Structures are given as C-alpha cells and as structure tokens.
C-alpha cells in the first residue's frame, strides 16, 4: 500500500480514524465487508484477537481537502468468544446488490440528503464483489436511470472504488447506443427476416455487471454500506414470528462433515427496521417469505414461469464488429413447441454478446439448453461472425417470464420484494433492469416516509399502492398476454402476439393464463427419443467444463453442499427411472452427474463447486426435491462483462 501502510490506525466498530501528524486526515465514512480469512492485527501496541465477522475496512477520507479512497484488509476481532451471534442495526437492510437493490439504496440516501434526515442503509451481496453474480442480455432502457440520476451522462470521475478495490471512472458504462434492430426466424440452414417488434431507439447495449458496479460506486459515494462476500442465508423474525426484522449471514469455515476449520467465523445478524429483498430471480429468502406470508394467494397471482438464459461474450474480428447492432431470433435450434430464442448484441471493445434463452416449461427430458446453445452458434448466419474470434466469458441465469399475472403481493410485515425477486421482467421487450430499478426506487420512497415517522412501526403498504400506479404496472399489464400465448406453440404464439402488438396494443379484454408449472411440464423419457448432440469443435462450440472455466466460478471445495436433496432416494427412483436423469442436462455447469458405482448402479453425484447460481435446478426438478441454498459468501461466478 505504499504511503498508506505507514498510517497508524485505530479501528472500532463501524468507524475508522486515520491519524498522521504531518497531514490533516478527515474520515468521512467506513465500508466494512466480509472475507473468510480472519486474522488478528496490532493497533497502538494492543493486540486484537478473536472474531467479529468483518475483515475489510474501506474508508473515504480527505487529505488536505482532497477526497481520496483507501482500502485496508484487516480483521476486526472480538475475543469475547461464545456462540451468541453478533448483530448490527440499520434502518434498512437490502439483500442483493443488483439493479433493484442498489437503486433502492441510492434513492434512500438521496432522500436522506434532500430532507436532511439520516437513514442508515446496508446492502449485503453474496458475490465476491459487486457485479460478480450479475448476468443479463442486455439492451438497457435508461428510463429509471434517468429518474435516479437525471445528469448521469455528465458525471465526473472519482479515484477509487471501495467495494471493488480499484480505480473506477464514474462515467456510467452506457457507451453504445442501439442503432439497428433485426428479427429473424431460423430454420436449420436459413434465416428469414421478420418485421421487428423491438424498438430500441434510445436504448444502450451494455454489460449489466459493469453498470451494477458503477451503481455500487455511486451508492458508496452517498454513504451506503455495501458488504460484498456476505451470503444472507436466514430471514430473521420478531418474537411473534410474523414480522421480518432483518437477515443473518451463514457461518464460514465449516467443512462437509459439519466440523469447524481454524478460520471458522460465525454468521452476523443484520437487523433492519425494514428489509428489502432484491435477490433476483428465485432468491432463496424471497421464496421463503412468498410462501410464509402466502403472497401469491393474497392477490390471486398465477404461479411464476421461468426460462434459462445461457450467454457468452465474444471478442470478434474488427471488420465484423458493428457497435449497437441488435439481433433477436426465434425458431431453430428449438422445436416448435419449445418457447425460446437467441440474441446477439454488438457491445463496445470488439465484444459481442451471444446467447440462447430456453423456457423451462419444455417437455422433452432429453433436451439440454447448453447443447442447444452450442448448436445455435453453428448456424450458417451466426458462425461467420464468431469465426476468428475468442470467448471472453461464459455464464447462465434463470429469468422470470410470468409477467403481470404472476406478480405476488410485493409487501410483507417488515419489508418488501423488489426487482426480479418479485418478477418485473417485460417478456416481449426482453427487458427487466429498468423495471427492477424503478421498483427499488418506489420502495425506497415508501421506506423513507415510513422511517420518518417515529410514532408507528414502519410498513411498506404504500409501496404496493405506488407500484400499481406506476409505469411498471402499466407496461407489464399491456404485455401480459405475449408469453402465455406461446403455450400453444410457436406459430399460434406469433399470431396472438402480432394481434396484441399491432392491433389491440395490449388492450385485449382478457388475460391468458400460464400452463402447468415448469417442474410439472416434463414428459416421461419413454415418450421421447434421446437427442444426440454433435461433439464440440473447440472453436465455435465447447464442452461444459471449458465454458465453466470462463465463468471464473469458485467455491470452497470442502464446505457443505449448498444444493440439498430433500429425499436422497428420489433421484434414482423418480428422476432417473422416469425422466432419464434430466438434471444432468438442464444444468449448464455439470453440477449433477449420474455416476456408476462399484456395483454398476447409477447414483447422483452433486458437484456443488461448479454451481453458477443460475437456479435452474430449483425450478425444473420434477419432484421439487432440490433445495438451492446459499454457499459461503464470495463463492460462485466472477462475472465482469456479463
């Protein structure tokens, strides 16, 4: 650290004082984040031992009037021992540093400044850093960003990011405006151009993980405490069990047999007067509160439907690169009864995002979304673009497709669901970041008003009312019939969608219902013929483990598996016997394998360290026997341009 390593330190809980005789140091605030490696340090000659649960302190301070950033990797320790979990209290605890969570945190702090009322806000993020678990297409609609930062195009530059530990320019990473839209129907050998239903004028081709990193920096500037590497594993309730009062992070340093390693760290309780769940699609805590408080039943919402998106970012040859070119396709390689499509977006820096989205209500248990994606890249209209290029990154993530009719009640005692935790994706637009951000902003405005009142317990009732009066509700209601129309097949779906888009403008007097839940859609294997996929050529198509390496996925290998079977007998007796082991194909990271033992009997092997946190298994398992829980904080993919 050079000069900074010579500065004497006095560190206390949630504050840092930096002292040096020759200069005036003025601490402004401290960011504390989590790390699994705890160690002790000496401060002022006094040795500190034990564990508190934080191991990185990042402080904004001024040197002779100039704002600077400073990151210290230190352990703040508590030698008292005992099993009582440490806790920290905030006005608002937000789970998930995605578009919704960070927009909510930023809006809360903006209101705090405007109204001159302090509100403490913390954001916990299971990824090793902000943006590490963020994956999206993404042709970004800046409507919500315009509201959050009206001058975002004119932002200046800061010198250091504290959650990222690196220099970071404050200019928003929206550099490539969408300039051309194409829409193709693919057969195996040809591409047929169709009228494009997309209007991306004014939108930007971006990396959402990079935008989220930028939002994290802006949140830090406003005083939000961001804790990357924290995995929120437990919802905390009050003594009655009927009000959420925060979350707890999971214990670190536990081995598979349940024993403790030398670096064991007990989880922390982060208690908030209000808790906002912004975990994204199929978040484990969000699912818990949706079920506990019957949030779908309260508003008669339909079940949620999902798709799996698989994506690669390529660096292509310069003469093939067309910044701002946007392509969407339907049809091949998927069958007529399987909903899905591909995208191809030209980003900046010679990068092109290419991906395939497959609805998880497909019926053929032999279908592999990953292998279908590899086939897609060999299409005669797509392969030439990729030839001569190289893959920069790979990833996968489920997305909500239920739309308007699947939105649950978004509030519960003590908090609210925001972003994709509630399900605000606009399917025909193939966009959800703008609605996620707006929902976070609406929740923040309600939370701030409620916290300003000292004579009552804060509630989020007004958030649900504001949501129904917002452009989110209007936009999703008009788009409500597009996705369920495709349960009848590709051609009927296109016909109904064309009527909705070009004639009725989303004003049909009825609302179509979804089909069966995704996990009930699989048909028995004996009704289908196994699909023989071509072997990867190592140039355009790749095996799963090669792709997995490009996702920078990493977990502590000896921790307890975060993918748990409710009944260990079901994989063999149901999934393998009836559906030919579909988990070995729907997972895009080879987490699930059927391996023959010494008796030649096939048994399910779970390679949890491969997990991309896509949640496909949690959605598609036909018996709903797989429970996805969070691993140790900091595990999972390490996306940077997704």
Short mmCIF file of C-alpha atoms in Angstrom, two decimals, residues 67-523:
data_model
loop_
_atom_site.label_atom_id
_atom_site.label_comp_id
_atom_site.label_asym_id
_atom_site.label_seq_id
_atom_site.Cartn_x
_atom_site.Cartn_y
_atom_site.Cartn_z
CA UNK A 67 -11.27 13.37 -1.21
CA UNK A 68 -9.43 10.08 -1.57
CA UNK A 69 -10.13 6.39 -1.17
CA UNK A 70 -8.27 3.89 0.95
CA UNK A 71 -8.76 0.14 1.29
CA UNK A 72 -7.42 -1.85 4.23
CA UNK A 73 -7.60 -5.62 4.53
CA UNK A 74 -7.79 -6.01 8.29
CA UNK A 75 -9.73 -8.21 10.64
CA UNK A 76 -11.88 -6.51 13.26
CA UNK A 77 -11.86 -9.04 16.04
CA UNK A 78 -13.87 -9.83 19.13
CA UNK A 79 -12.15 -12.02 21.72
CA UNK A 80 -15.15 -12.45 23.94
CA UNK A 81 -15.92 -15.89 22.48
CA UNK A 82 -19.24 -17.62 22.96
CA UNK A 83 -21.92 -18.66 20.45
CA UNK A 84 -24.11 -15.57 20.52
CA UNK A 85 -24.18 -14.06 17.05
CA UNK A 86 -23.02 -10.51 16.67
CA UNK A 87 -25.62 -8.14 15.26
CA UNK A 88 -25.68 -4.72 13.64
CA UNK A 89 -28.71 -2.47 13.41
CA UNK A 90 -29.78 -0.37 10.43
CA UNK A 91 -32.83 1.49 9.29
CA UNK A 92 -32.92 -0.51 6.05
CA UNK A 93 -31.25 -3.81 5.19
CA UNK A 94 -31.16 -4.69 1.48
CA UNK A 95 -30.33 -8.20 0.29
CA UNK A 96 -28.72 -8.17 -3.15
CA UNK A 97 -26.51 -5.59 -4.87
CA UNK A 98 -28.23 -5.76 -8.24
CA UNK A 99 -30.08 -3.03 -10.15
CA UNK A 100 -33.07 -3.06 -7.79
CA UNK A 101 -31.15 -3.23 -4.52
CA UNK A 102 -28.65 -0.53 -5.43
CA UNK A 103 -31.31 1.76 -6.91
CA UNK A 104 -33.23 1.45 -3.64
CA UNK A 105 -30.13 2.18 -1.56
CA UNK A 106 -29.19 5.19 -3.70
CA UNK A 107 -32.71 6.63 -3.60
CA UNK A 108 -32.85 6.26 0.18
CA UNK A 109 -29.62 8.18 0.58
CA UNK A 110 -30.68 10.84 -1.93
CA UNK A 111 -33.82 11.45 0.12
CA UNK A 112 -31.71 11.44 3.29
CA UNK A 113 -29.59 14.27 1.88
CA UNK A 114 -32.56 16.20 0.45
CA UNK A 115 -34.59 16.01 3.68
CA UNK A 116 -31.55 16.27 5.98
CA UNK A 117 -32.58 13.15 7.86
CA UNK A 118 -30.01 10.42 8.38
CA UNK A 119 -31.02 6.93 7.29
CA UNK A 120 -28.60 4.03 7.75
CA UNK A 121 -28.60 1.62 4.81
CA UNK A 122 -26.62 -1.55 4.24
CA UNK A 123 -26.57 -3.80 1.20
CA UNK A 124 -25.40 -7.41 1.51
CA UNK A 125 -24.22 -9.22 -1.60
CA UNK A 126 -23.24 -12.89 -1.84
CA UNK A 127 -20.87 -12.29 -4.77
CA UNK A 128 -17.20 -11.69 -4.06
CA UNK A 129 -17.66 -8.16 -5.37
CA UNK A 130 -20.49 -6.03 -6.66
CA UNK A 131 -21.46 -7.24 -10.13
CA UNK A 132 -19.80 -10.66 -9.84
CA UNK A 133 -23.15 -12.50 -9.99
CA UNK A 134 -24.90 -10.20 -12.47
CA UNK A 135 -25.76 -11.57 -15.90
CA UNK A 136 -28.18 -10.20 -18.46
CA UNK A 137 -28.57 -9.69 -22.21
CA UNK A 138 -28.55 -6.57 -22.11
CA UNK A 139 -30.10 -3.85 -24.24
CA UNK A 140 -30.73 -1.37 -21.47
CA UNK A 141 -33.64 1.05 -21.32
CA UNK A 142 -32.44 4.08 -19.31
CA UNK A 143 -35.88 5.29 -18.18
CA UNK A 144 -35.37 4.50 -14.50
CA UNK A 145 -31.73 5.61 -14.59
CA UNK A 146 -32.86 8.97 -16.00
CA UNK A 147 -35.11 9.35 -12.94
CA UNK A 148 -32.46 8.22 -10.48
CA UNK A 149 -29.61 10.29 -11.93
CA UNK A 150 -31.01 12.90 -14.34
CA UNK A 151 -27.46 14.03 -15.13
CA UNK A 152 -25.88 10.58 -15.44
CA UNK A 153 -24.38 11.43 -18.82
CA UNK A 154 -22.38 14.29 -17.27
CA UNK A 155 -20.99 12.58 -14.19
CA UNK A 156 -17.35 13.29 -13.25
CA UNK A 157 -14.62 10.92 -12.09
CA UNK A 158 -13.59 9.60 -8.67
CA UNK A 159 -10.26 7.99 -7.91
CA UNK A 160 -11.09 4.84 -6.01
CA UNK A 161 -13.85 2.27 -5.53
CA UNK A 162 -14.03 0.74 -2.10
CA UNK A 163 -16.12 -2.37 -2.75
CA UNK A 164 -14.06 -3.06 -5.88
CA UNK A 165 -10.60 -2.08 -4.56
CA UNK A 166 -9.60 -0.36 -7.76
CA UNK A 167 -9.67 2.92 -9.56
CA UNK A 168 -13.02 3.47 -11.22
CA UNK A 169 -14.34 6.10 -13.57
CA UNK A 170 -17.72 7.46 -12.54
CA UNK A 171 -18.95 7.83 -16.10
CA UNK A 172 -21.87 5.43 -16.46
CA UNK A 173 -20.88 2.48 -18.68
CA UNK A 174 -23.53 3.21 -21.30
CA UNK A 175 -21.36 3.90 -24.32
CA UNK A 176 -23.03 2.06 -27.20
CA UNK A 177 -26.47 3.26 -28.32
CA UNK A 178 -28.60 0.66 -30.09
CA UNK A 179 -28.63 1.67 -33.76
CA UNK A 180 -30.20 -1.26 -35.63
CA UNK A 181 -32.78 -3.95 -34.80
CA UNK A 182 -33.15 -7.22 -36.69
CA UNK A 183 -35.56 -10.08 -36.04
CA UNK A 184 -35.05 -13.48 -37.69
CA UNK A 185 -36.92 -16.76 -37.83
CA UNK A 186 -34.31 -19.50 -38.09
CA UNK A 187 -34.54 -22.85 -39.80
CA UNK A 188 -31.61 -25.23 -39.61
CA UNK A 189 -29.95 -23.72 -42.69
CA UNK A 190 -31.62 -20.36 -43.29
CA UNK A 191 -32.61 -17.11 -41.57
CA UNK A 192 -35.86 -15.40 -42.58
CA UNK A 193 -36.19 -11.72 -41.74
CA UNK A 194 -39.40 -10.71 -39.95
CA UNK A 195 -40.75 -7.26 -39.04
CA UNK A 196 -39.01 -6.34 -35.79
CA UNK A 197 -41.36 -5.81 -32.83
CA UNK A 198 -38.49 -4.24 -30.90
CA UNK A 199 -37.96 -0.52 -30.71
CA UNK A 200 -34.59 0.03 -29.11
CA UNK A 201 -34.12 3.63 -30.17
CA UNK A 202 -32.70 5.46 -27.14
CA UNK A 203 -31.51 2.25 -25.50
CA UNK A 204 -27.93 1.07 -24.97
CA UNK A 205 -26.07 -2.19 -25.50
CA UNK A 206 -24.30 -2.72 -22.20
CA UNK A 207 -22.80 -5.12 -19.71
CA UNK A 208 -25.20 -5.15 -16.76
CA UNK A 209 -22.47 -6.39 -14.42
CA UNK A 210 -20.46 -3.26 -15.28
CA UNK A 211 -23.46 -0.97 -14.80
CA UNK A 212 -24.12 -2.53 -11.40
CA UNK A 213 -20.50 -1.97 -10.41
CA UNK A 214 -20.94 1.69 -11.31
CA UNK A 215 -24.16 1.90 -9.29
CA UNK A 216 -22.26 0.39 -6.36
CA UNK A 217 -19.70 3.18 -6.55
CA UNK A 218 -22.43 5.82 -6.68
CA UNK A 219 -24.12 4.22 -3.66
CA UNK A 220 -20.84 4.31 -1.72
CA UNK A 221 -20.40 7.98 -2.54
CA UNK A 222 -23.75 8.65 -0.88
CA UNK A 223 -22.83 6.69 2.25
CA UNK A 224 -24.41 3.29 1.64
CA UNK A 225 -22.55 0.47 3.38
CA UNK A 226 -22.03 -2.37 0.89
CA UNK A 227 -20.90 -5.76 2.11
CA UNK A 228 -19.85 -7.97 -0.83
CA UNK A 229 -18.98 -11.53 0.11
CA UNK A 230 -21.89 -11.78 2.57
CA UNK A 231 -24.35 -14.60 1.88
CA UNK A 232 -27.68 -13.85 3.55
CA UNK A 233 -28.92 -17.31 4.47
CA UNK A 234 -31.64 -16.74 7.02
CA UNK A 235 -34.65 -14.46 7.45
CA UNK A 236 -34.93 -13.07 10.98
CA UNK A 237 -38.38 -12.71 12.53
CA UNK A 238 -39.60 -10.99 15.68
CA UNK A 239 -40.76 -12.91 18.72
CA UNK A 240 -44.20 -13.44 17.20
CA UNK A 241 -42.74 -14.95 14.04
CA UNK A 242 -44.94 -12.68 11.93
CA UNK A 243 -42.65 -9.76 11.15
CA UNK A 244 -39.31 -9.74 9.34
CA UNK A 245 -36.63 -7.86 11.28
CA UNK A 246 -33.56 -8.50 9.14
CA UNK A 247 -31.35 -11.29 7.85
CA UNK A 248 -28.42 -13.36 9.05
CA UNK A 249 -25.39 -14.43 7.07
CA UNK A 250 -24.25 -18.03 7.08
CA UNK A 251 -21.36 -19.37 9.12
CA UNK A 252 -18.00 -19.57 7.37
CA UNK A 253 -15.25 -22.14 7.74
CA UNK A 254 -17.38 -25.28 8.15
CA UNK A 255 -16.29 -28.50 6.44
CA UNK A 256 -18.56 -31.08 4.84
CA UNK A 257 -18.82 -33.21 7.98
CA UNK A 258 -20.02 -30.20 9.99
CA UNK A 259 -16.80 -29.65 11.92
CA UNK A 260 -15.12 -26.27 12.11
CA UNK A 261 -11.91 -25.19 10.46
CA UNK A 262 -9.37 -22.94 12.17
CA UNK A 263 -10.79 -19.92 10.35
CA UNK A 264 -14.39 -20.59 11.42
CA UNK A 265 -16.49 -17.44 11.59
CA UNK A 266 -20.00 -17.31 12.89
CA UNK A 267 -22.61 -15.52 10.81
CA UNK A 268 -23.75 -11.99 11.56
CA UNK A 269 -27.26 -10.69 12.16
CA UNK A 270 -28.07 -7.58 10.14
CA UNK A 271 -31.21 -6.16 11.66
CA UNK A 272 -33.30 -3.53 9.95
CA UNK A 273 -36.45 -1.62 10.74
CA UNK A 274 -37.29 -2.54 7.16
CA UNK A 275 -35.83 -5.28 4.94
CA UNK A 276 -35.88 -5.15 1.15
CA UNK A 277 -35.28 -8.43 -0.69
CA UNK A 278 -33.56 -7.81 -4.02
CA UNK A 279 -32.02 -11.24 -4.57
CA UNK A 280 -33.04 -11.53 -8.20
CA UNK A 281 -34.91 -14.40 -9.83
CA UNK A 282 -35.80 -17.27 -7.48
CA UNK A 283 -33.96 -15.91 -4.46
CA UNK A 284 -34.00 -18.36 -1.56
CA UNK A 285 -35.07 -15.82 1.08
CA UNK A 286 -37.65 -14.33 -1.27
CA UNK A 287 -39.16 -17.76 -1.85
CA UNK A 288 -39.36 -18.25 1.90
CA UNK A 289 -41.33 -15.07 2.56
CA UNK A 290 -43.54 -15.57 -0.51
CA UNK A 291 -44.57 -18.94 0.89
CA UNK A 292 -44.68 -17.96 4.57
CA UNK A 293 -46.93 -14.96 4.01
CA UNK A 294 -48.89 -16.50 1.10
CA UNK A 295 -48.06 -13.51 -1.09
CA UNK A 296 -49.34 -15.09 -4.31
CA UNK A 297 -52.57 -16.21 -2.70
CA UNK A 298 -53.21 -12.75 -1.27
CA UNK A 299 -53.63 -11.26 -4.75
CA UNK A 300 -54.67 -14.43 -6.62
CA UNK A 301 -51.46 -14.36 -8.66
CA UNK A 302 -50.63 -17.21 -11.01
CA UNK A 303 -47.50 -19.29 -10.50
CA UNK A 304 -44.24 -17.86 -11.78
CA UNK A 305 -42.79 -19.23 -15.01
CA UNK A 306 -39.08 -19.24 -15.84
CA UNK A 307 -36.52 -19.52 -18.59
CA UNK A 308 -32.83 -20.30 -18.57
CA UNK A 309 -30.55 -17.84 -20.33
CA UNK A 310 -27.10 -19.01 -21.44
CA UNK A 311 -24.65 -16.40 -22.64
CA UNK A 312 -21.15 -15.94 -23.96
CA UNK A 313 -19.28 -12.72 -24.62
CA UNK A 314 -17.00 -12.98 -27.64
CA UNK A 315 -14.25 -10.74 -28.91
CA UNK A 316 -14.65 -10.71 -32.69
CA UNK A 317 -12.53 -9.51 -35.58
CA UNK A 318 -12.69 -5.77 -36.07
CA UNK A 319 -14.16 -5.80 -39.58
CA UNK A 320 -17.12 -7.88 -38.30
CA UNK A 321 -17.93 -5.63 -35.36
CA UNK A 322 -20.97 -3.34 -35.65
CA UNK A 323 -21.39 -1.47 -32.33
CA UNK A 324 -25.07 -1.08 -31.49
CA UNK A 325 -26.35 -3.84 -33.80
CA UNK A 326 -29.12 -5.86 -32.09
CA UNK A 327 -30.41 -9.21 -33.36
CA UNK A 328 -33.11 -11.49 -31.93
CA UNK A 329 -34.20 -14.83 -33.34
CA UNK A 330 -36.93 -17.44 -32.91
CA UNK A 331 -37.09 -21.00 -34.14
CA UNK A 332 -34.12 -23.33 -34.63
CA UNK A 333 -32.43 -24.96 -32.77
CA UNK A 334 -35.56 -25.27 -30.59
CA UNK A 335 -38.60 -27.27 -31.64
CA UNK A 336 -41.89 -25.59 -32.47
CA UNK A 337 -43.41 -26.44 -29.08
CA UNK A 338 -40.43 -25.15 -27.07
CA UNK A 339 -40.51 -21.43 -26.34
CA UNK A 340 -37.27 -19.53 -26.54
CA UNK A 341 -34.97 -17.60 -28.79
CA UNK A 342 -31.50 -16.23 -29.22
CA UNK A 343 -29.90 -12.81 -29.04
CA UNK A 344 -26.78 -11.26 -30.47
CA UNK A 345 -25.73 -7.79 -29.31
CA UNK A 346 -22.68 -5.86 -30.51
CA UNK A 347 -21.13 -4.15 -27.48
CA UNK A 348 -18.03 -1.95 -27.34
CA UNK A 349 -14.37 -3.08 -27.36
CA UNK A 350 -15.00 -5.53 -30.25
CA UNK A 351 -17.22 -7.56 -27.95
CA UNK A 352 -20.41 -9.35 -28.96
CA UNK A 353 -22.88 -10.94 -26.54
CA UNK A 354 -24.49 -14.09 -27.93
CA UNK A 355 -26.98 -16.18 -26.03
CA UNK A 356 -29.94 -18.53 -26.03
CA UNK A 357 -32.99 -18.34 -23.77
CA UNK A 358 -34.96 -21.56 -23.26
CA UNK A 359 -38.27 -21.57 -21.41
CA UNK A 360 -38.19 -24.11 -18.60
CA UNK A 361 -41.63 -25.46 -19.41
CA UNK A 362 -40.12 -27.67 -22.13
CA UNK A 363 -41.42 -31.24 -22.18
CA UNK A 364 -38.55 -33.35 -23.57
CA UNK A 365 -36.36 -34.63 -20.71
CA UNK A 366 -33.50 -35.25 -23.15
CA UNK A 367 -33.23 -31.57 -24.08
CA UNK A 368 -30.06 -29.81 -22.94
CA UNK A 369 -30.25 -26.00 -23.05
CA UNK A 370 -26.45 -25.84 -23.00
CA UNK A 371 -26.07 -28.15 -26.00
CA UNK A 372 -28.82 -26.30 -27.88
CA UNK A 373 -26.82 -23.11 -27.39
CA UNK A 374 -23.70 -24.76 -28.77
CA UNK A 375 -25.69 -25.87 -31.84
CA UNK A 376 -27.05 -22.36 -32.33
CA UNK A 377 -23.58 -20.93 -32.81
CA UNK A 378 -23.01 -23.21 -35.81
CA UNK A 379 -25.96 -21.75 -37.75
CA UNK A 380 -24.77 -20.51 -41.17
CA UNK A 381 -25.94 -16.97 -40.34
CA UNK A 382 -24.16 -16.82 -36.96
CA UNK A 383 -20.99 -18.89 -37.25
CA UNK A 384 -19.21 -16.48 -39.68
CA UNK A 385 -19.38 -13.68 -37.12
CA UNK A 386 -17.69 -15.80 -34.45
CA UNK A 387 -15.02 -17.41 -36.62
CA UNK A 388 -11.63 -15.92 -35.87
CA UNK A 389 -12.82 -14.61 -32.52
CA UNK A 390 -12.46 -15.87 -28.95
CA UNK A 391 -14.75 -16.34 -25.96
CA UNK A 392 -14.14 -13.83 -23.18
CA UNK A 393 -16.71 -15.03 -20.65
CA UNK A 394 -19.50 -17.56 -20.13
CA UNK A 395 -22.44 -17.68 -17.77
CA UNK A 396 -26.07 -18.66 -17.22
CA UNK A 397 -29.04 -17.45 -15.18
CA UNK A 398 -32.75 -18.12 -14.87
CA UNK A 399 -35.18 -15.29 -15.51
CA UNK A 400 -38.81 -14.68 -14.61
CA UNK A 401 -41.24 -14.90 -17.52
CA UNK A 402 -44.58 -14.93 -15.71
CA UNK A 403 -45.12 -11.22 -16.15
CA UNK A 404 -48.10 -9.25 -14.88
CA UNK A 405 -50.32 -12.17 -13.85
CA UNK A 406 -47.54 -13.76 -11.78
CA UNK A 407 -46.63 -10.73 -9.63
CA UNK A 408 -47.26 -11.62 -5.97
CA UNK A 409 -48.17 -9.19 -3.25
CA UNK A 410 -44.86 -7.37 -3.04
CA UNK A 411 -45.03 -6.45 0.64
CA UNK A 412 -44.84 -8.41 3.85
CA UNK A 413 -44.67 -7.39 7.52
CA UNK A 414 -41.33 -5.64 7.91
CA UNK A 415 -40.30 -5.39 4.28
CA UNK A 416 -40.86 -5.80 0.57
CA UNK A 417 -39.85 -7.64 -2.58
CA UNK A 418 -38.18 -5.55 -5.28
CA UNK A 419 -36.83 -6.25 -8.75
CA UNK A 420 -36.74 -9.79 -10.08
CA UNK A 421 -37.41 -11.14 -6.60
CA UNK A 422 -40.98 -10.09 -7.38
CA UNK A 423 -40.77 -10.66 -11.15
CA UNK A 424 -40.99 -7.47 -13.23
CA UNK A 425 -39.46 -8.72 -16.50
CA UNK A 426 -41.20 -7.41 -19.62
CA UNK A 427 -41.06 -10.53 -21.81
CA UNK A 428 -41.81 -9.02 -25.25
CA UNK A 429 -39.28 -6.28 -24.61
CA UNK A 430 -36.81 -8.82 -23.14
CA UNK A 431 -36.02 -6.21 -20.50
CA UNK A 432 -36.30 -6.08 -16.74
CA UNK A 433 -33.46 -3.92 -15.45
CA UNK A 434 -35.40 -0.67 -15.85
CA UNK A 435 -38.46 -2.03 -14.05
CA UNK A 436 -36.26 -3.55 -11.34
CA UNK A 437 -34.59 -0.20 -10.70
CA UNK A 438 -37.89 1.65 -10.66
CA UNK A 439 -39.38 -0.81 -8.16
CA UNK A 440 -36.38 -0.26 -5.89
CA UNK A 441 -36.84 3.50 -6.11
CA UNK A 442 -40.55 3.25 -5.28
CA UNK A 443 -39.79 1.01 -2.31
CA UNK A 444 -37.13 3.44 -1.10
CA UNK A 445 -39.53 6.37 -1.22
CA UNK A 446 -42.10 4.49 0.82
CA UNK A 447 -39.46 3.28 3.28
CA UNK A 448 -38.12 6.79 3.80
CA UNK A 449 -41.58 8.19 4.53
CA UNK A 450 -42.30 5.38 6.96
CA UNK A 451 -38.98 5.72 8.76
CA UNK A 452 -39.55 9.44 9.15
CA UNK A 453 -42.48 8.71 11.43
CA UNK A 454 -41.32 7.91 14.95
CA UNK A 455 -44.72 7.10 16.42
CA UNK A 456 -45.52 3.93 14.49
CA UNK A 457 -43.99 0.72 13.26
CA UNK A 458 -42.93 1.18 9.62
CA UNK A 459 -44.84 -0.72 6.94
CA UNK A 460 -44.49 -0.93 3.17
CA UNK A 461 -48.21 -0.77 2.26
CA UNK A 462 -47.77 2.42 0.25
CA UNK A 463 -45.11 0.76 -1.91
CA UNK A 464 -47.61 -1.74 -3.31
CA UNK A 465 -50.06 1.09 -3.98
CA UNK A 466 -47.36 3.18 -5.66
CA UNK A 467 -46.30 0.19 -7.74
CA UNK A 468 -49.81 -0.26 -9.12
CA UNK A 469 -49.92 3.44 -10.03
CA UNK A 470 -46.53 3.45 -11.73
CA UNK A 471 -45.41 2.94 -15.31
CA UNK A 472 -44.17 -0.52 -14.27
CA UNK A 473 -47.73 -1.72 -13.79
CA UNK A 474 -48.96 -0.10 -16.98
CA UNK A 475 -46.09 -1.55 -19.03
CA UNK A 476 -46.42 -5.09 -17.68
CA UNK A 477 -50.20 -5.15 -17.93
CA UNK A 478 -50.09 -4.28 -21.63
CA UNK A 479 -47.53 -7.06 -22.18
CA UNK A 480 -49.32 -9.71 -20.13
CA UNK A 481 -50.57 -11.97 -22.95
CA UNK A 482 -47.42 -12.37 -25.03
CA UNK A 483 -45.66 -15.12 -23.09
CA UNK A 484 -48.69 -17.33 -22.29
CA UNK A 485 -49.72 -17.19 -25.96
CA UNK A 486 -46.76 -19.40 -26.81
CA UNK A 487 -48.04 -22.30 -24.72
CA UNK A 488 -50.00 -23.16 -27.88
CA UNK A 489 -46.79 -23.35 -29.95
CA UNK A 490 -44.61 -21.02 -32.00
CA UNK A 491 -47.00 -20.16 -34.85
CA UNK A 492 -50.12 -19.54 -32.68
CA UNK A 493 -47.94 -17.57 -30.27
CA UNK A 494 -46.63 -15.36 -33.06
CA UNK A 495 -50.17 -14.80 -34.37
CA UNK A 496 -51.62 -13.82 -30.98
CA UNK A 497 -48.61 -11.62 -30.24
CA UNK A 498 -48.97 -9.86 -33.59
CA UNK A 499 -52.61 -9.05 -32.82
CA UNK A 500 -51.66 -7.76 -29.37
CA UNK A 501 -48.74 -5.69 -30.66
CA UNK A 502 -50.08 -4.22 -33.89
CA UNK A 503 -53.86 -4.07 -33.35
CA UNK A 504 -55.04 -4.10 -29.74
CA UNK A 505 -51.84 -2.58 -28.29
CA UNK A 506 -52.12 -4.79 -25.21
CA UNK A 507 -55.76 -3.90 -24.56
CA UNK A 508 -57.40 -7.30 -25.07
CA UNK A 509 -60.25 -7.65 -22.55
CA UNK A 510 -58.95 -10.94 -21.18
CA UNK A 511 -55.78 -12.21 -19.56
CA UNK A 512 -54.32 -15.51 -20.72
CA UNK A 513 -53.25 -18.00 -18.08
CA UNK A 514 -49.97 -19.85 -17.96
CA UNK A 515 -49.71 -23.58 -18.46
CA UNK A 516 -48.52 -26.02 -15.87
CA UNK A 517 -45.69 -25.02 -13.53
CA UNK A 518 -42.32 -25.64 -15.14
CA UNK A 519 -41.41 -28.57 -12.91
CA UNK A 520 -44.59 -30.41 -13.94
CA UNK A 521 -44.00 -29.99 -17.68
CA UNK A 522 -41.54 -32.83 -18.31
CA UNK A 523 -42.96 -35.90 -20.01
#
